[in-house]
Amino acid sequence: MTGNIRNALLFTVKDHIARAGLPPRNIEDSFDATATIIGTLHNVSKIAFSPDGELFSVRGEELYRGPMPSEANQDWFSTAKRVGTLYAVIDDKLVMRSPPTQPLNNWLSTNTTIGNGGWRILTHFMAVSPDGDLWCVNSSNGNLYKGPIPTNDDINYLEQAEILGIGYNMYPLMSFTVDKTMENIVSCEFLLDSSKILSKSTAVVQTQTYKNNSSNLLRHNFSFVKTLTQTSTFSLERGFTVAFGADMSFAEGIPFVDETKDKISIDLSTIHNWNFIQENEIPTSFSFSTDVEVPFGHAVCMIASVTKGEIAVPYRMVIRTLFGYQTTIYGTWRGITYYNLLVTQDDYTP
């Protein structure tokens, strides 16, 4: 599994209760005392996390996948719908090989032995942490070991590994993952240099036809106030999920098209309270008023229109994760904006 050890988590399931917390650093650390209950997984026989932090589990004969749970009372299966290098113990030996790529690929006959003897007792839990060390739990006494992955069958893993705790065999299921559950937003910056105007179209906001069937000059006033709703959404970087009940709002200016330069800018005069996980709606109003003169026997049509632009603006966001880490994510804000009010007067012919 790949990842940054700085936001590594140890994930366990015991009596259907899922816990997550920082991996122990030494034998004095108590994972059980500091881990957080983050949900329930009922009747699960196997668990594993992908490098992106997605949880895979086996219940009965069915495989499920979904984000790591983030709330104590959350039933993971209510929201649920292999990568890396494979390590296994066969005939008391540690073997490794890349994952099979096709059904006829015989993994067991083509692996490489990198550890001889004594491995079966360490298979209660065996995983490679995000920093590349091999962690094992002794199924008999529950000792938790951390050490370098053996490179050949002459290396004694236990002589090089350190004991980081005892009693870990009380957890039927264990796995490593990285903390990619978003708890709140620290800051967000729109990256205008990479922004794009994806499309432009004309949106008519008001029309009025004036007919003069009299023999005198007709005077009218063409005026209106029209409010349009600008909508936008944020894309979520792959692998990151939002914690249950998390406040994912932040205050920032509003991207818009500067019609004088035909480029995207940020309106800092109006700070908007953005919602990262829901569609945002921003009302924008257009108003206009002018006198209209219609000669006798004629008709004119007043048409008011605006430019409707679809724009995309990349963002850089600093977030705080479920377990308090700060990390930077990237994505794209996409929105609809209205601008460039244009009023025309044309002769009208029925």
PDB file of N, CA and C in Angstrom, residues 69-71 179-187 240-250 276-277 317-327:
ATOM      1  N   PRO A  69     -15.813   4.312   7.238  1.00  0.00           N
ATOM      2  CA  PRO A  69     -16.847   4.954   8.055  1.00  0.00           C
ATOM      3  C   PRO A  69     -16.241   6.064   8.904  1.00  0.00           C
ATOM      4  N   SER A  70     -17.089   7.011   9.322  1.00  0.00           N
ATOM      5  CA  SER A  70     -16.566   8.166  10.055  1.00  0.00           C
ATOM      6  C   SER A  70     -17.424   8.569  11.245  1.00  0.00           C
ATOM      7  N   GLU A  71     -18.473   7.789  11.557  1.00  0.00           N
ATOM      8  CA  GLU A  71     -19.351   8.152  12.663  1.00  0.00           C
ATOM      9  C   GLU A  71     -19.684   6.902  13.454  1.00  0.00           C
ATOM     10  N   ASP A 179      -5.439   8.538   6.392  1.00  0.00           N
ATOM     11  CA  ASP A 179      -6.555   9.390   6.794  1.00  0.00           C
ATOM     12  C   ASP A 179      -6.909  10.335   5.650  1.00  0.00           C
ATOM     13  N   LYS A 180      -7.928   9.964   4.886  1.00  0.00           N
ATOM     14  CA  LYS A 180      -8.386  10.790   3.768  1.00  0.00           C
ATOM     15  C   LYS A 180      -9.861  11.147   3.940  1.00  0.00           C
ATOM     16  N   THR A 181     -10.279  11.244   5.202  1.00  0.00           N
ATOM     17  CA  THR A 181     -11.645  11.653   5.509  1.00  0.00           C
ATOM     18  C   THR A 181     -11.641  13.117   5.911  1.00  0.00           C
ATOM     19  N   MET A 182     -12.329  13.944   5.155  1.00  0.00           N
ATOM     20  CA  MET A 182     -12.304  15.391   5.354  1.00  0.00           C
ATOM     21  C   MET A 182     -13.241  15.796   6.490  1.00  0.00           C
ATOM     22  N   GLU A 183     -12.713  16.588   7.424  1.00  0.00           N
ATOM     23  CA  GLU A 183     -13.490  17.062   8.571  1.00  0.00           C
ATOM     24  C   GLU A 183     -13.903  18.521   8.403  1.00  0.00           C
ATOM     25  N   ASN A 184     -13.014  19.363   7.912  1.00  0.00           N
ATOM     26  CA  ASN A 184     -13.358  20.757   7.636  1.00  0.00           C
ATOM     27  C   ASN A 184     -12.325  21.363   6.690  1.00  0.00           C
ATOM     28  N   ILE A 185     -12.618  22.564   6.243  1.00  0.00           N
ATOM     29  CA  ILE A 185     -11.758  23.270   5.292  1.00  0.00           C
ATOM     30  C   ILE A 185     -11.036  24.396   6.009  1.00  0.00           C
ATOM     31  N   VAL A 186      -9.724  24.424   5.865  1.00  0.00           N
ATOM     32  CA  VAL A 186      -8.915  25.475   6.478  1.00  0.00           C
ATOM     33  C   VAL A 186      -8.858  26.695   5.564  1.00  0.00           C
ATOM     34  N   SER A 187      -8.609  26.479   4.284  1.00  0.00           N
ATOM     35  CA  SER A 187      -8.531  27.583   3.330  1.00  0.00           C
ATOM     36  C   SER A 187      -8.719  27.048   1.921  1.00  0.00           C
ATOM     37  N   PHE A 240     -10.632  10.924  -1.459  1.00  0.00           N
ATOM     38  CA  PHE A 240     -11.061  11.663  -0.275  1.00  0.00           C
ATOM     39  C   PHE A 240     -12.574  11.558  -0.116  1.00  0.00           C
ATOM     40  N   THR A 241     -13.008  11.417   1.125  1.00  0.00           N
ATOM     41  CA  THR A 241     -14.427  11.398   1.444  1.00  0.00           C
ATOM     42  C   THR A 241     -14.685  12.418   2.546  1.00  0.00           C
ATOM     43  N   VAL A 242     -15.946  12.716   2.761  1.00  0.00           N
ATOM     44  CA  VAL A 242     -16.331  13.713   3.759  1.00  0.00           C
ATOM     45  C   VAL A 242     -16.878  13.001   4.985  1.00  0.00           C
ATOM     46  N   ALA A 243     -16.408  13.396   6.159  1.00  0.00           N
ATOM     47  CA  ALA A 243     -16.862  12.786   7.403  1.00  0.00           C
ATOM     48  C   ALA A 243     -18.349  13.034   7.611  1.00  0.00           C
ATOM     49  N   PHE A 244     -18.995  12.107   8.283  1.00  0.00           N
ATOM     50  CA  PHE A 244     -20.418  12.230   8.585  1.00  0.00           C
ATOM     51  C   PHE A 244     -20.658  13.492   9.416  1.00  0.00           C
ATOM     52  N   GLY A 245     -21.546  14.357   8.939  1.00  0.00           N
ATOM     53  CA  GLY A 245     -21.876  15.573   9.673  1.00  0.00           C
ATOM     54  C   GLY A 245     -20.837  16.670   9.617  1.00  0.00           C
ATOM     55  N   ALA A 246     -19.824  16.535   8.752  1.00  0.00           N
ATOM     56  CA  ALA A 246     -18.749  17.533   8.688  1.00  0.00           C
ATOM     57  C   ALA A 246     -19.261  18.849   8.107  1.00  0.00           C
ATOM     58  N   ASP A 247     -18.726  19.954   8.615  1.00  0.00           N
ATOM     59  CA  ASP A 247     -19.032  21.283   8.083  1.00  0.00           C
ATOM     60  C   ASP A 247     -18.017  21.597   6.993  1.00  0.00           C
ATOM     61  N   MET A 248     -18.453  21.547   5.748  1.00  0.00           N
ATOM     62  CA  MET A 248     -17.545  21.748   4.619  1.00  0.00           C
ATOM     63  C   MET A 248     -17.820  23.080   3.927  1.00  0.00           C
ATOM     64  N   SER A 249     -17.988  24.117   4.731  1.00  0.00           N
ATOM     65  CA  SER A 249     -18.208  25.451   4.184  1.00  0.00           C
ATOM     66  C   SER A 249     -16.965  26.306   4.389  1.00  0.00           C
ATOM     67  N   PHE A 250     -16.821  27.325   3.552  1.00  0.00           N
ATOM     68  CA  PHE A 250     -15.720  28.268   3.691  1.00  0.00           C
ATOM     69  C   PHE A 250     -16.098  29.557   2.976  1.00  0.00           C
ATOM     70  N   PHE A 276     -18.891  23.018  -0.010  1.00  0.00           N
ATOM     71  CA  PHE A 276     -18.033  22.170  -0.835  1.00  0.00           C
ATOM     72  C   PHE A 276     -18.754  20.942  -1.372  1.00  0.00           C
ATOM     73  N   ILE A 277     -19.768  20.452  -0.668  1.00  0.00           N
ATOM     74  CA  ILE A 277     -20.371  19.168  -1.027  1.00  0.00           C
ATOM     75  C   ILE A 277     -21.764  19.304  -1.637  1.00  0.00           C
ATOM     76  N   MET A 317      -6.851  23.566  -2.020  1.00  0.00           N
ATOM     77  CA  MET A 317      -7.562  23.641  -0.749  1.00  0.00           C
ATOM     78  C   MET A 317      -6.775  22.941   0.354  1.00  0.00           C
ATOM     79  N   VAL A 318      -6.658  23.596   1.486  1.00  0.00           N
ATOM     80  CA  VAL A 318      -6.068  22.991   2.675  1.00  0.00           C
ATOM     81  C   VAL A 318      -7.215  22.493   3.543  1.00  0.00           C
ATOM     82  N   ILE A 319      -7.203  21.202   3.846  1.00  0.00           N
ATOM     83  CA  ILE A 319      -8.276  20.609   4.643  1.00  0.00           C
ATOM     84  C   ILE A 319      -7.702  19.999   5.917  1.00  0.00           C
ATOM     85  N   ARG A 320      -8.577  19.814   6.891  1.00  0.00           N
ATOM     86  CA  ARG A 320      -8.219  19.085   8.109  1.00  0.00           C
ATOM     87  C   ARG A 320      -8.980  17.765   8.079  1.00  0.00           C
ATOM     88  N   THR A 321      -8.263  16.667   8.333  1.00  0.00           N
ATOM     89  CA  THR A 321      -8.867  15.345   8.238  1.00  0.00           C
ATOM     90  C   THR A 321      -9.492  14.928   9.563  1.00  0.00           C
ATOM     91  N   LEU A 322     -10.130  13.774   9.529  1.00  0.00           N
ATOM     92  CA  LEU A 322     -10.861  13.269  10.686  1.00  0.00           C
ATOM     93  C   LEU A 322      -9.982  13.151  11.921  1.00  0.00           C
ATOM     94  N   PHE A 323      -8.704  12.820  11.724  1.00  0.00           N
ATOM     95  CA  PHE A 323      -7.804  12.643  12.857  1.00  0.00           C
ATOM     96  C   PHE A 323      -6.847  13.819  13.029  1.00  0.00           C
ATOM     97  N   GLY A 324      -7.214  14.970  12.472  1.00  0.00           N
ATOM     98  CA  GLY A 324      -6.501  16.205  12.776  1.00  0.00           C
ATOM     99  C   GLY A 324      -5.333  16.554  11.883  1.00  0.00           C
ATOM    100  N   TYR A 325      -5.085  15.773  10.834  1.00  0.00           N
ATOM    101  CA  TYR A 325      -4.003  16.120   9.911  1.00  0.00           C
ATOM    102  C   TYR A 325      -4.439  17.265   8.999  1.00  0.00           C
ATOM    103  N   GLN A 326      -3.476  18.072   8.580  1.00  0.00           N
ATOM    104  CA  GLN A 326      -3.732  19.065   7.542  1.00  0.00           C
ATOM    105  C   GLN A 326      -3.054  18.602   6.260  1.00  0.00           C
ATOM    106  N   THR A 327      -3.788  18.642   5.175  1.00  0.00           N
ATOM    107  CA  THR A 327      -3.234  18.233   3.896  1.00  0.00           C
ATOM    108  C   THR A 327      -3.828  19.096   2.795  1.00  0.00           C
TER     109      THR A 327
END
